Amino acid sequence: MSEFKEKVLSEISFAMVDDAPDLQKLYDKVAATDEHSELNDNQKIVLEWLKLTAPTGKPMQVVFWMMNNAAWGHLDELRDPLMELTDKEQFEVLTAFAQWGLEQEEAE
């Protein structure tokens, strides 16, 4: 069974335990799982770096630090994956990062 299918089934099982499952929330979780599984390897590397660095500053600061440090050669492991992203792929990473950040805010 694929990892995506397992996650979807897990979310459905969890929702069915509730007396009145929130179908919109369930849909959002499944959609988020699907979106992240569509990211390519370079996008996943960049997204993981953003997630790991997020607690150190505001979201836009984290993006700035990533771009600045990669440009100055301080993040060699991130520079190539970052620079190889197309504009569309960059937007997809930013979307995934924003969605993840909003989920973290809601969880607090």
PDB file of N, CA and C in Angstrom:
ATOM      1  N   MET A   1       0.853  -1.180   0.000  1.00  0.00           N
ATOM      2  CA  MET A   1       0.000   0.000   0.000  1.00  0.00           C
ATOM      3  C   MET A   1       0.894   1.237   0.000  1.00  0.00           C
ATOM      4  N   SER A   2       0.538   2.205  -0.811  1.00  0.00           N
ATOM      5  CA  SER A   2       1.348   3.420  -0.892  1.00  0.00           C
ATOM      6  C   SER A   2       1.245   4.221   0.400  1.00  0.00           C
ATOM      7  N   GLU A   3       2.272   5.027   0.633  1.00  0.00           N
ATOM      8  CA  GLU A   3       2.298   5.874   1.832  1.00  0.00           C
ATOM      9  C   GLU A   3       1.121   6.849   1.818  1.00  0.00           C
ATOM     10  N   PHE A   4       0.816   7.406   0.654  1.00  0.00           N
ATOM     11  CA  PHE A   4      -0.304   8.338   0.536  1.00  0.00           C
ATOM     12  C   PHE A   4      -1.613   7.650   0.906  1.00  0.00           C
ATOM     13  N   LYS A   5      -1.822   6.459   0.365  1.00  0.00           N
ATOM     14  CA  LYS A   5      -3.063   5.727   0.640  1.00  0.00           C
ATOM     15  C   LYS A   5      -3.178   5.412   2.130  1.00  0.00           C
ATOM     16  N   GLU A   6      -2.070   5.024   2.755  1.00  0.00           N
ATOM     17  CA  GLU A   6      -2.074   4.749   4.194  1.00  0.00           C
ATOM     18  C   GLU A   6      -2.468   5.986   4.988  1.00  0.00           C
ATOM     19  N   LYS A   7      -1.924   7.146   4.622  1.00  0.00           N
ATOM     20  CA  LYS A   7      -2.251   8.387   5.327  1.00  0.00           C
ATOM     21  C   LYS A   7      -3.723   8.730   5.176  1.00  0.00           C
ATOM     22  N   VAL A   8      -4.247   8.574   3.965  1.00  0.00           N
ATOM     23  CA  VAL A   8      -5.660   8.883   3.726  1.00  0.00           C
ATOM     24  C   VAL A   8      -6.542   7.957   4.547  1.00  0.00           C
ATOM     25  N   LEU A   9      -6.261   6.668   4.514  1.00  0.00           N
ATOM     26  CA  LEU A   9      -7.064   5.711   5.277  1.00  0.00           C
ATOM     27  C   LEU A   9      -6.961   5.963   6.775  1.00  0.00           C
ATOM     28  N   SER A  10      -5.789   6.344   7.232  1.00  0.00           N
ATOM     29  CA  SER A  10      -5.605   6.666   8.644  1.00  0.00           C
ATOM     30  C   SER A  10      -6.461   7.858   9.042  1.00  0.00           C
ATOM     31  N   GLU A  11      -6.470   8.893   8.218  1.00  0.00           N
ATOM     32  CA  GLU A  11      -7.280  10.086   8.504  1.00  0.00           C
ATOM     33  C   GLU A  11      -8.768   9.746   8.505  1.00  0.00           C
ATOM     34  N   ILE A  12      -9.194   8.919   7.567  1.00  0.00           N
ATOM     35  CA  ILE A  12     -10.607   8.531   7.515  1.00  0.00           C
ATOM     36  C   ILE A  12     -10.976   7.717   8.746  1.00  0.00           C
ATOM     37  N   SER A  13     -10.129   6.774   9.123  1.00  0.00           N
ATOM     38  CA  SER A  13     -10.391   5.962  10.316  1.00  0.00           C
ATOM     39  C   SER A  13     -10.494   6.830  11.553  1.00  0.00           C
ATOM     40  N   PHE A  14      -9.571   7.774  11.682  1.00  0.00           N
ATOM     41  CA  PHE A  14      -9.575   8.670  12.836  1.00  0.00           C
ATOM     42  C   PHE A  14     -10.849   9.507  12.859  1.00  0.00           C
ATOM     43  N   ALA A  15     -11.257   9.999  11.702  1.00  0.00           N
ATOM     44  CA  ALA A  15     -12.456  10.846  11.627  1.00  0.00           C
ATOM     45  C   ALA A  15     -13.715  10.054  11.956  1.00  0.00           C
ATOM     46  N   MET A  16     -13.752   8.801  11.597  1.00  0.00           N
ATOM     47  CA  MET A  16     -14.944   7.994  11.828  1.00  0.00           C
ATOM     48  C   MET A  16     -15.141   7.674  13.305  1.00  0.00           C
ATOM     49  N   VAL A  17     -14.099   7.782  14.110  1.00  0.00           N
ATOM     50  CA  VAL A  17     -14.206   7.552  15.548  1.00  0.00           C
ATOM     51  C   VAL A  17     -15.006   8.674  16.197  1.00  0.00           C
ATOM     52  N   ASP A  18     -14.896   9.858  15.637  1.00  0.00           N
ATOM     53  CA  ASP A  18     -15.654  11.010  16.128  1.00  0.00           C
ATOM     54  C   ASP A  18     -17.148  10.761  15.970  1.00  0.00           C
ATOM     55  N   ASP A  19     -17.929  11.342  16.863  1.00  0.00           N
ATOM     56  CA  ASP A  19     -19.380  11.238  16.733  1.00  0.00           C
ATOM     57  C   ASP A  19     -19.866  11.946  15.470  1.00  0.00           C
ATOM     58  N   ALA A  20     -19.305  13.109  15.212  1.00  0.00           N
ATOM     59  CA  ALA A  20     -19.690  13.885  14.034  1.00  0.00           C
ATOM     60  C   ALA A  20     -18.416  14.367  13.341  1.00  0.00           C
ATOM     61  N   PRO A  21     -17.853  13.542  12.464  1.00  0.00           N
ATOM     62  CA  PRO A  21     -16.593  13.931  11.830  1.00  0.00           C
ATOM     63  C   PRO A  21     -16.744  15.222  11.029  1.00  0.00           C
ATOM     64  N   ASP A  22     -15.736  16.049  11.105  1.00  0.00           N
ATOM     65  CA  ASP A  22     -15.704  17.303  10.358  1.00  0.00           C
ATOM     66  C   ASP A  22     -15.136  16.993   8.977  1.00  0.00           C
ATOM     67  N   LEU A  23     -16.022  16.861   8.015  1.00  0.00           N
ATOM     68  CA  LEU A  23     -15.601  16.440   6.681  1.00  0.00           C
ATOM     69  C   LEU A  23     -14.711  17.470   5.999  1.00  0.00           C
ATOM     70  N   GLN A  24     -14.931  18.751   6.272  1.00  0.00           N
ATOM     71  CA  GLN A  24     -14.076  19.774   5.668  1.00  0.00           C
ATOM     72  C   GLN A  24     -12.646  19.646   6.189  1.00  0.00           C
ATOM     73  N   LYS A  25     -12.515  19.420   7.508  1.00  0.00           N
ATOM     74  CA  LYS A  25     -11.183  19.240   8.091  1.00  0.00           C
ATOM     75  C   LYS A  25     -10.505  18.006   7.502  1.00  0.00           C
ATOM     76  N   LEU A  26     -11.271  16.934   7.372  1.00  0.00           N
ATOM     77  CA  LEU A  26     -10.741  15.704   6.801  1.00  0.00           C
ATOM     78  C   LEU A  26     -10.278  15.945   5.365  1.00  0.00           C
ATOM     79  N   TYR A  27     -11.097  16.620   4.586  1.00  0.00           N
ATOM     80  CA  TYR A  27     -10.725  16.926   3.209  1.00  0.00           C
ATOM     81  C   TYR A  27      -9.438  17.748   3.166  1.00  0.00           C
ATOM     82  N   ASP A  28      -9.351  18.758   4.033  1.00  0.00           N
ATOM     83  CA  ASP A  28      -8.160  19.614   4.068  1.00  0.00           C
ATOM     84  C   ASP A  28      -6.908  18.810   4.382  1.00  0.00           C
ATOM     85  N   LYS A  29      -7.013  17.877   5.340  1.00  0.00           N
ATOM     86  CA  LYS A  29      -5.855  17.056   5.698  1.00  0.00           C
ATOM     87  C   LYS A  29      -5.442  16.156   4.539  1.00  0.00           C
ATOM     88  N   VAL A  30      -6.426  15.546   3.893  1.00  0.00           N
ATOM     89  CA  VAL A  30      -6.125  14.666   2.764  1.00  0.00           C
ATOM     90  C   VAL A  30      -5.519  15.473   1.621  1.00  0.00           C
ATOM     91  N   ALA A  31      -6.074  16.639   1.353  1.00  0.00           N
ATOM     92  CA  ALA A  31      -5.541  17.493   0.286  1.00  0.00           C
ATOM     93  C   ALA A  31      -4.114  17.917   0.598  1.00  0.00           C
ATOM     94  N   ALA A  32      -3.840  18.234   1.861  1.00  0.00           N
ATOM     95  CA  ALA A  32      -2.484  18.634   2.260  1.00  0.00           C
ATOM     96  C   ALA A  32      -1.516  17.480   2.061  1.00  0.00           C
ATOM     97  N   THR A  33      -1.929  16.286   2.419  1.00  0.00           N
ATOM     98  CA  THR A  33      -1.085  15.109   2.242  1.00  0.00           C
ATOM     99  C   THR A  33      -0.785  14.908   0.764  1.00  0.00           C
ATOM    100  N   ASP A  34      -1.798  15.073  -0.063  1.00  0.00           N
ATOM    101  CA  ASP A  34      -1.632  14.896  -1.497  1.00  0.00           C
ATOM    102  C   ASP A  34      -0.700  15.954  -2.079  1.00  0.00           C
ATOM    103  N   GLU A  35      -0.859  17.206  -1.661  1.00  0.00           N
ATOM    104  CA  GLU A  35      -0.023  18.279  -2.192  1.00  0.00           C
ATOM    105  C   GLU A  35       1.446  18.056  -1.872  1.00  0.00           C
ATOM    106  N   HIS A  36       1.734  17.652  -0.647  1.00  0.00           N
ATOM    107  CA  HIS A  36       3.132  17.470  -0.253  1.00  0.00           C
ATOM    108  C   HIS A  36       3.749  16.261  -0.933  1.00  0.00           C
ATOM    109  N   SER A  37       2.933  15.260  -1.238  1.00  0.00           N
ATOM    110  CA  SER A  37       3.491  14.087  -1.903  1.00  0.00           C
ATOM    111  C   SER A  37       3.846  14.400  -3.356  1.00  0.00           C
ATOM    112  N   GLU A  38       3.332  15.504  -3.883  1.00  0.00           N
ATOM    113  CA  GLU A  38       3.610  15.890  -5.259  1.00  0.00           C
ATOM    114  C   GLU A  38       4.903  16.689  -5.402  1.00  0.00           C
ATOM    115  N   LEU A  39       5.488  17.112  -4.311  1.00  0.00           N
ATOM    116  CA  LEU A  39       6.724  17.891  -4.392  1.00  0.00           C
ATOM    117  C   LEU A  39       7.868  17.002  -4.866  1.00  0.00           C
ATOM    118  N   ASN A  40       8.743  17.569  -5.688  1.00  0.00           N
ATOM    119  CA  ASN A  40       9.905  16.797  -6.131  1.00  0.00           C
ATOM    120  C   ASN A  40      10.984  16.827  -5.038  1.00  0.00           C
ATOM    121  N   ASP A  41      12.071  16.116  -5.260  1.00  0.00           N
ATOM    122  CA  ASP A  41      13.109  16.000  -4.233  1.00  0.00           C
ATOM    123  C   ASP A  41      13.701  17.350  -3.844  1.00  0.00           C
ATOM    124  N   ASN A  42      13.982  18.201  -4.820  1.00  0.00           N
ATOM    125  CA  ASN A  42      14.537  19.519  -4.503  1.00  0.00           C
ATOM    126  C   ASN A  42      13.560  20.344  -3.673  1.00  0.00           C
ATOM    127  N   GLN A  43      12.286  20.276  -4.031  1.00  0.00           N
ATOM    128  CA  GLN A  43      11.272  21.008  -3.276  1.00  0.00           C
ATOM    129  C   GLN A  43      11.188  20.493  -1.839  1.00  0.00           C
ATOM    130  N   LYS A  44      11.267  19.185  -1.678  1.00  0.00           N
ATOM    131  CA  LYS A  44      11.190  18.594  -0.335  1.00  0.00           C
ATOM    132  C   LYS A  44      12.375  19.028   0.522  1.00  0.00           C
ATOM    133  N   ILE A  45      13.553  19.105  -0.076  1.00  0.00           N
ATOM    134  CA  ILE A  45      14.750  19.552   0.658  1.00  0.00           C
ATOM    135  C   ILE A  45      14.560  20.981   1.147  1.00  0.00           C
ATOM    136  N   VAL A  46      14.095  21.848   0.259  1.00  0.00           N
ATOM    137  CA  VAL A  46      13.893  23.256   0.619  1.00  0.00           C
ATOM    138  C   VAL A  46      12.797  23.381   1.677  1.00  0.00           C
ATOM    139  N   LEU A  47      11.692  22.669   1.497  1.00  0.00           N
ATOM    140  CA  LEU A  47      10.590  22.730   2.463  1.00  0.00           C
ATOM    141  C   LEU A  47      11.039  22.246   3.838  1.00  0.00           C
ATOM    142  N   GLU A  48      11.791  21.171   3.887  1.00  0.00           N
ATOM    143  CA  GLU A  48      12.270  20.666   5.184  1.00  0.00           C
ATOM    144  C   GLU A  48      13.164  21.687   5.870  1.00  0.00           C
ATOM    145  N   TRP A  49      14.035  22.340   5.107  1.00  0.00           N
ATOM    146  CA  TRP A  49      14.895  23.370   5.702  1.00  0.00           C
ATOM    147  C   TRP A  49      14.045  24.492   6.273  1.00  0.00           C
ATOM    148  N   LEU A  50      13.031  24.920   5.531  1.00  0.00           N
ATOM    149  CA  LEU A  50      12.150  25.988   6.015  1.00  0.00           C
ATOM    150  C   LEU A  50      11.445  25.569   7.306  1.00  0.00           C
ATOM    151  N   LYS A  51      10.955  24.340   7.339  1.00  0.00           N
ATOM    152  CA  LYS A  51      10.263  23.851   8.544  1.00  0.00           C
ATOM    153  C   LYS A  51      11.212  23.795   9.742  1.00  0.00           C
ATOM    154  N   LEU A  52      12.421  23.306   9.515  1.00  0.00           N
ATOM    155  CA  LEU A  52      13.384  23.190  10.614  1.00  0.00           C
ATOM    156  C   LEU A  52      13.831  24.550  11.132  1.00  0.00           C
ATOM    157  N   THR A  53      13.858  25.537  10.256  1.00  0.00           N
ATOM    158  CA  THR A  53      14.327  26.868  10.618  1.00  0.00           C
ATOM    159  C   THR A  53      13.196  27.763  11.116  1.00  0.00           C
ATOM    160  N   ALA A  54      11.968  27.397  10.859  1.00  0.00           N
ATOM    161  CA  ALA A  54      10.804  28.227  11.200  1.00  0.00           C
ATOM    162  C   ALA A  54      10.773  28.706  12.647  1.00  0.00           C
ATOM    163  N   PRO A  55      11.129  27.873  13.632  1.00  0.00           N
ATOM    164  CA  PRO A  55      11.054  28.349  15.020  1.00  0.00           C
ATOM    165  C   PRO A  55      12.029  29.482  15.349  1.00  0.00           C
ATOM    166  N   THR A  56      12.987  29.752  14.479  1.00  0.00           N
ATOM    167  CA  THR A  56      14.007  30.764  14.780  1.00  0.00           C
ATOM    168  C   THR A  56      13.606  32.177  14.377  1.00  0.00           C
ATOM    169  N   GLY A  57      12.499  32.331  13.676  1.00  0.00           N
ATOM    170  CA  GLY A  57      12.104  33.675  13.244  1.00  0.00           C
ATOM    171  C   GLY A  57      10.723  33.698  12.642  1.00  0.00           C
ATOM    172  N   LYS A  58      10.351  34.849  12.158  1.00  0.00           N
ATOM    173  CA  LYS A  58       9.075  35.027  11.470  1.00  0.00           C
ATOM    174  C   LYS A  58       9.163  34.356  10.098  1.00  0.00           C
ATOM    175  N   PRO A  59       8.022  33.947   9.528  1.00  0.00           N
ATOM    176  CA  PRO A  59       8.054  33.222   8.252  1.00  0.00           C
ATOM    177  C   PRO A  59       8.836  33.925   7.142  1.00  0.00           C
ATOM    178  N   MET A  60       8.624  35.213   6.961  1.00  0.00           N
ATOM    179  CA  MET A  60       9.324  35.919   5.885  1.00  0.00           C
ATOM    180  C   MET A  60      10.815  36.050   6.186  1.00  0.00           C
ATOM    181  N   GLN A  61      11.176  36.148   7.467  1.00  0.00           N
ATOM    182  CA  GLN A  61      12.594  36.183   7.839  1.00  0.00           C
ATOM    183  C   GLN A  61      13.265  34.875   7.463  1.00  0.00           C
ATOM    184  N   VAL A  62      12.580  33.772   7.715  1.00  0.00           N
ATOM    185  CA  VAL A  62      13.139  32.451   7.419  1.00  0.00           C
ATOM    186  C   VAL A  62      13.397  32.313   5.919  1.00  0.00           C
ATOM    187  N   VAL A  63      12.448  32.767   5.105  1.00  0.00           N
ATOM    188  CA  VAL A  63      12.633  32.719   3.650  1.00  0.00           C
ATOM    189  C   VAL A  63      13.806  33.612   3.242  1.00  0.00           C
ATOM    190  N   PHE A  64      13.886  34.807   3.818  1.00  0.00           N
ATOM    191  CA  PHE A  64      14.994  35.721   3.514  1.00  0.00           C
ATOM    192  C   PHE A  64      16.332  35.096   3.904  1.00  0.00           C
ATOM    193  N   TRP A  65      16.402  34.540   5.112  1.00  0.00           N
ATOM    194  CA  TRP A  65      17.652  33.918   5.573  1.00  0.00           C
ATOM    195  C   TRP A  65      18.077  32.795   4.629  1.00  0.00           C
ATOM    196  N   MET A  66      17.102  32.002   4.194  1.00  0.00           N
ATOM    197  CA  MET A  66      17.417  30.897   3.295  1.00  0.00           C
ATOM    198  C   MET A  66      18.020  31.432   1.995  1.00  0.00           C
ATOM    199  N   MET A  67      17.365  32.403   1.391  1.00  0.00           N
ATOM    200  CA  MET A  67      17.846  32.952   0.122  1.00  0.00           C
ATOM    201  C   MET A  67      19.200  33.642   0.292  1.00  0.00           C
ATOM    202  N   ASN A  68      19.337  34.422   1.334  1.00  0.00           N
ATOM    203  CA  ASN A  68      20.571  35.161   1.579  1.00  0.00           C
ATOM    204  C   ASN A  68      21.741  34.213   1.847  1.00  0.00           C
ATOM    205  N   ASN A  69      21.538  33.269   2.739  1.00  0.00           N
ATOM    206  CA  ASN A  69      22.611  32.331   3.083  1.00  0.00           C
ATOM    207  C   ASN A  69      22.980  31.425   1.913  1.00  0.00           C
ATOM    208  N   ALA A  70      21.990  31.000   1.142  1.00  0.00           N
ATOM    209  CA  ALA A  70      22.282  30.165  -0.026  1.00  0.00           C
ATOM    210  C   ALA A  70      23.068  30.964  -1.065  1.00  0.00           C
ATOM    211  N   ALA A  71      22.692  32.216  -1.263  1.00  0.00           N
ATOM    212  CA  ALA A  71      23.380  33.062  -2.245  1.00  0.00           C
ATOM    213  C   ALA A  71      24.831  33.319  -1.848  1.00  0.00           C
ATOM    214  N   TRP A  72      25.090  33.438  -0.551  1.00  0.00           N
ATOM    215  CA  TRP A  72      26.450  33.714  -0.074  1.00  0.00           C
ATOM    216  C   TRP A  72      27.261  32.438   0.174  1.00  0.00           C
ATOM    217  N   GLY A  73      26.678  31.280  -0.166  1.00  0.00           N
ATOM    218  CA  GLY A  73      27.414  30.031  -0.056  1.00  0.00           C
ATOM    219  C   GLY A  73      27.494  29.450   1.340  1.00  0.00           C
ATOM    220  N   HIS A  74      26.632  29.923   2.245  1.00  0.00           N
ATOM    221  CA  HIS A  74      26.650  29.406   3.613  1.00  0.00           C
ATOM    222  C   HIS A  74      25.814  28.140   3.774  1.00  0.00           C
ATOM    223  N   LEU A  75      25.031  27.817   2.783  1.00  0.00           N
ATOM    224  CA  LEU A  75      24.182  26.626   2.834  1.00  0.00           C
ATOM    225  C   LEU A  75      24.411  25.798   1.574  1.00  0.00           C
ATOM    226  N   ASP A  76      25.605  25.251   1.458  1.00  0.00           N
ATOM    227  CA  ASP A  76      25.958  24.528   0.239  1.00  0.00           C
ATOM    228  C   ASP A  76      24.988  23.396  -0.082  1.00  0.00           C
ATOM    229  N   GLU A  77      24.520  22.686   0.952  1.00  0.00           N
ATOM    230  CA  GLU A  77      23.624  21.554   0.731  1.00  0.00           C
ATOM    231  C   GLU A  77      22.255  22.005   0.232  1.00  0.00           C
ATOM    232  N   LEU A  78      21.930  23.257   0.430  1.00  0.00           N
ATOM    233  CA  LEU A  78      20.626  23.788   0.031  1.00  0.00           C
ATOM    234  C   LEU A  78      20.700  24.604  -1.262  1.00  0.00           C
ATOM    235  N   ARG A  79      21.864  25.156  -1.556  1.00  0.00           N
ATOM    236  CA  ARG A  79      21.987  26.074  -2.692  1.00  0.00           C
ATOM    237  C   ARG A  79      21.558  25.443  -4.013  1.00  0.00           C
ATOM    238  N   ASP A  80      22.105  24.291  -4.346  1.00  0.00           N
ATOM    239  CA  ASP A  80      21.770  23.675  -5.636  1.00  0.00           C
ATOM    240  C   ASP A  80      20.289  23.301  -5.740  1.00  0.00           C
ATOM    241  N   PRO A  81      19.732  22.589  -4.743  1.00  0.00           N
ATOM    242  CA  PRO A  81      18.299  22.284  -4.843  1.00  0.00           C
ATOM    243  C   PRO A  81      17.440  23.543  -4.963  1.00  0.00           C
ATOM    244  N   LEU A  82      17.802  24.582  -4.244  1.00  0.00           N
ATOM    245  CA  LEU A  82      17.040  25.829  -4.272  1.00  0.00           C
ATOM    246  C   LEU A  82      17.146  26.510  -5.631  1.00  0.00           C
ATOM    247  N   MET A  83      18.343  26.599  -6.163  1.00  0.00           N
ATOM    248  CA  MET A  83      18.555  27.310  -7.421  1.00  0.00           C
ATOM    249  C   MET A  83      18.006  26.556  -8.633  1.00  0.00           C
ATOM    250  N   GLU A  84      17.791  25.252  -8.484  1.00  0.00           N
ATOM    251  CA  GLU A  84      17.256  24.458  -9.594  1.00  0.00           C
ATOM    252  C   GLU A  84      15.732  24.518  -9.690  1.00  0.00           C
ATOM    253  N   LEU A  85      15.080  25.094  -8.685  1.00  0.00           N
ATOM    254  CA  LEU A  85      13.619  25.172  -8.709  1.00  0.00           C
ATOM    255  C   LEU A  85      13.148  26.198  -9.738  1.00  0.00           C
ATOM    256  N   THR A  86      12.114  25.825 -10.478  1.00  0.00           N
ATOM    257  CA  THR A  86      11.479  26.777 -11.386  1.00  0.00           C
ATOM    258  C   THR A  86      10.628  27.740 -10.553  1.00  0.00           C
ATOM    259  N   ASP A  87      10.132  28.788 -11.184  1.00  0.00           N
ATOM    260  CA  ASP A  87       9.250  29.716 -10.469  1.00  0.00           C
ATOM    261  C   ASP A  87       8.028  28.981  -9.918  1.00  0.00           C
ATOM    262  N   LYS A  88       7.432  28.129 -10.738  1.00  0.00           N
ATOM    263  CA  LYS A  88       6.251  27.373 -10.310  1.00  0.00           C
ATOM    264  C   LYS A  88       6.584  26.494  -9.108  1.00  0.00           C
ATOM    265  N   GLU A  89       7.711  25.809  -9.159  1.00  0.00           N
ATOM    266  CA  GLU A  89       8.122  24.947  -8.048  1.00  0.00           C
ATOM    267  C   GLU A  89       8.380  25.759  -6.784  1.00  0.00           C
ATOM    268  N   GLN A  90       8.929  26.965  -6.939  1.00  0.00           N
ATOM    269  CA  GLN A  90       9.133  27.827  -5.775  1.00  0.00           C
ATOM    270  C   GLN A  90       7.795  28.216  -5.151  1.00  0.00           C
ATOM    271  N   PHE A  91       6.822  28.569  -5.989  1.00  0.00           N
ATOM    272  CA  PHE A  91       5.487  28.896  -5.473  1.00  0.00           C
ATOM    273  C   PHE A  91       4.878  27.700  -4.742  1.00  0.00           C
ATOM    274  N   GLU A  92       5.085  26.503  -5.273  1.00  0.00           N
ATOM    275  CA  GLU A  92       4.547  25.304  -4.628  1.00  0.00           C
ATOM    276  C   GLU A  92       5.188  25.082  -3.261  1.00  0.00           C
ATOM    277  N   VAL A  93       6.499  25.321  -3.155  1.00  0.00           N
ATOM    278  CA  VAL A  93       7.183  25.191  -1.862  1.00  0.00           C
ATOM    279  C   VAL A  93       6.652  26.233  -0.884  1.00  0.00           C
ATOM    280  N   LEU A  94       6.518  27.465  -1.345  1.00  0.00           N
ATOM    281  CA  LEU A  94       6.002  28.522  -0.470  1.00  0.00           C
ATOM    282  C   LEU A  94       4.576  28.216  -0.018  1.00  0.00           C
ATOM    283  N   THR A  95       3.772  27.652  -0.913  1.00  0.00           N
ATOM    284  CA  THR A  95       2.405  27.265  -0.558  1.00  0.00           C
ATOM    285  C   THR A  95       2.420  26.181   0.511  1.00  0.00           C
ATOM    286  N   ALA A  96       3.259  25.176   0.320  1.00  0.00           N
ATOM    287  CA  ALA A  96       3.353  24.087   1.296  1.00  0.00           C
ATOM    288  C   ALA A  96       3.869  24.605   2.638  1.00  0.00           C
ATOM    289  N   PHE A  97       4.832  25.517   2.610  1.00  0.00           N
ATOM    290  CA  PHE A  97       5.376  26.098   3.841  1.00  0.00           C
ATOM    291  C   PHE A  97       4.305  26.921   4.556  1.00  0.00           C
ATOM    292  N   ALA A  98       3.562  27.711   3.799  1.00  0.00           N
ATOM    293  CA  ALA A  98       2.494  28.523   4.393  1.00  0.00           C
ATOM    294  C   ALA A  98       1.416  27.634   5.003  1.00  0.00           C
ATOM    295  N   GLN A  99       1.038  26.597   4.299  1.00  0.00           N
ATOM    296  CA  GLN A  99       0.014  25.682   4.805  1.00  0.00           C
ATOM    297  C   GLN A  99       0.504  25.001   6.083  1.00  0.00           C
ATOM    298  N   TRP A 100       1.735  24.552   6.077  1.00  0.00           N
ATOM    299  CA  TRP A 100       2.314  23.915   7.264  1.00  0.00           C
ATOM    300  C   TRP A 100       2.332  24.902   8.428  1.00  0.00           C
ATOM    301  N   GLY A 101       2.750  26.140   8.167  1.00  0.00           N
ATOM    302  CA  GLY A 101       2.807  27.157   9.211  1.00  0.00           C
ATOM    303  C   GLY A 101       1.444  27.447   9.809  1.00  0.00           C
ATOM    304  N   LEU A 102       0.424  27.525   8.962  1.00  0.00           N
ATOM    305  CA  LEU A 102      -0.932  27.766   9.460  1.00  0.00           C
ATOM    306  C   LEU A 102      -1.415  26.602  10.321  1.00  0.00           C
ATOM    307  N   GLU A 103      -1.074  25.388   9.925  1.00  0.00           N
ATOM    308  CA  GLU A 103      -1.440  24.217  10.731  1.00  0.00           C
ATOM    309  C   GLU A 103      -0.759  24.266  12.096  1.00  0.00           C
ATOM    310  N   GLN A 104       0.496  24.732  12.131  1.00  0.00           N
ATOM    311  CA  GLN A 104       1.211  24.847  13.405  1.00  0.00           C
ATOM    312  C   GLN A 104       0.542  25.886  14.294  1.00  0.00           C
ATOM    313  N   GLU A 105       0.112  26.995  13.708  1.00  0.00           N
ATOM    314  CA  GLU A 105      -0.563  28.053  14.463  1.00  0.00           C
ATOM    315  C   GLU A 105      -1.878  27.545  15.044  1.00  0.00           C
ATOM    316  N   GLU A 106      -2.630  26.785  14.243  1.00  0.00           N
ATOM    317  CA  GLU A 106      -3.914  26.250  14.700  1.00  0.00           C
ATOM    318  C   GLU A 106      -3.725  25.252  15.833  1.00  0.00           C
ATOM    319  N   ALA A 107      -2.622  24.506  15.795  1.00  0.00           N
ATOM    320  CA  ALA A 107      -2.364  23.481  16.808  1.00  0.00           C
ATOM    321  C   ALA A 107      -2.007  24.084  18.160  1.00  0.00           C
ATOM    322  N   GLU A 108      -1.541  25.329  18.171  1.00  0.00           N
ATOM    323  CA  GLU A 108      -1.114  25.962  19.425  1.00  0.00           C
ATOM    324  C   GLU A 108      -2.272  26.440  20.249  1.00  0.00           C
TER     325      GLU A 108
END
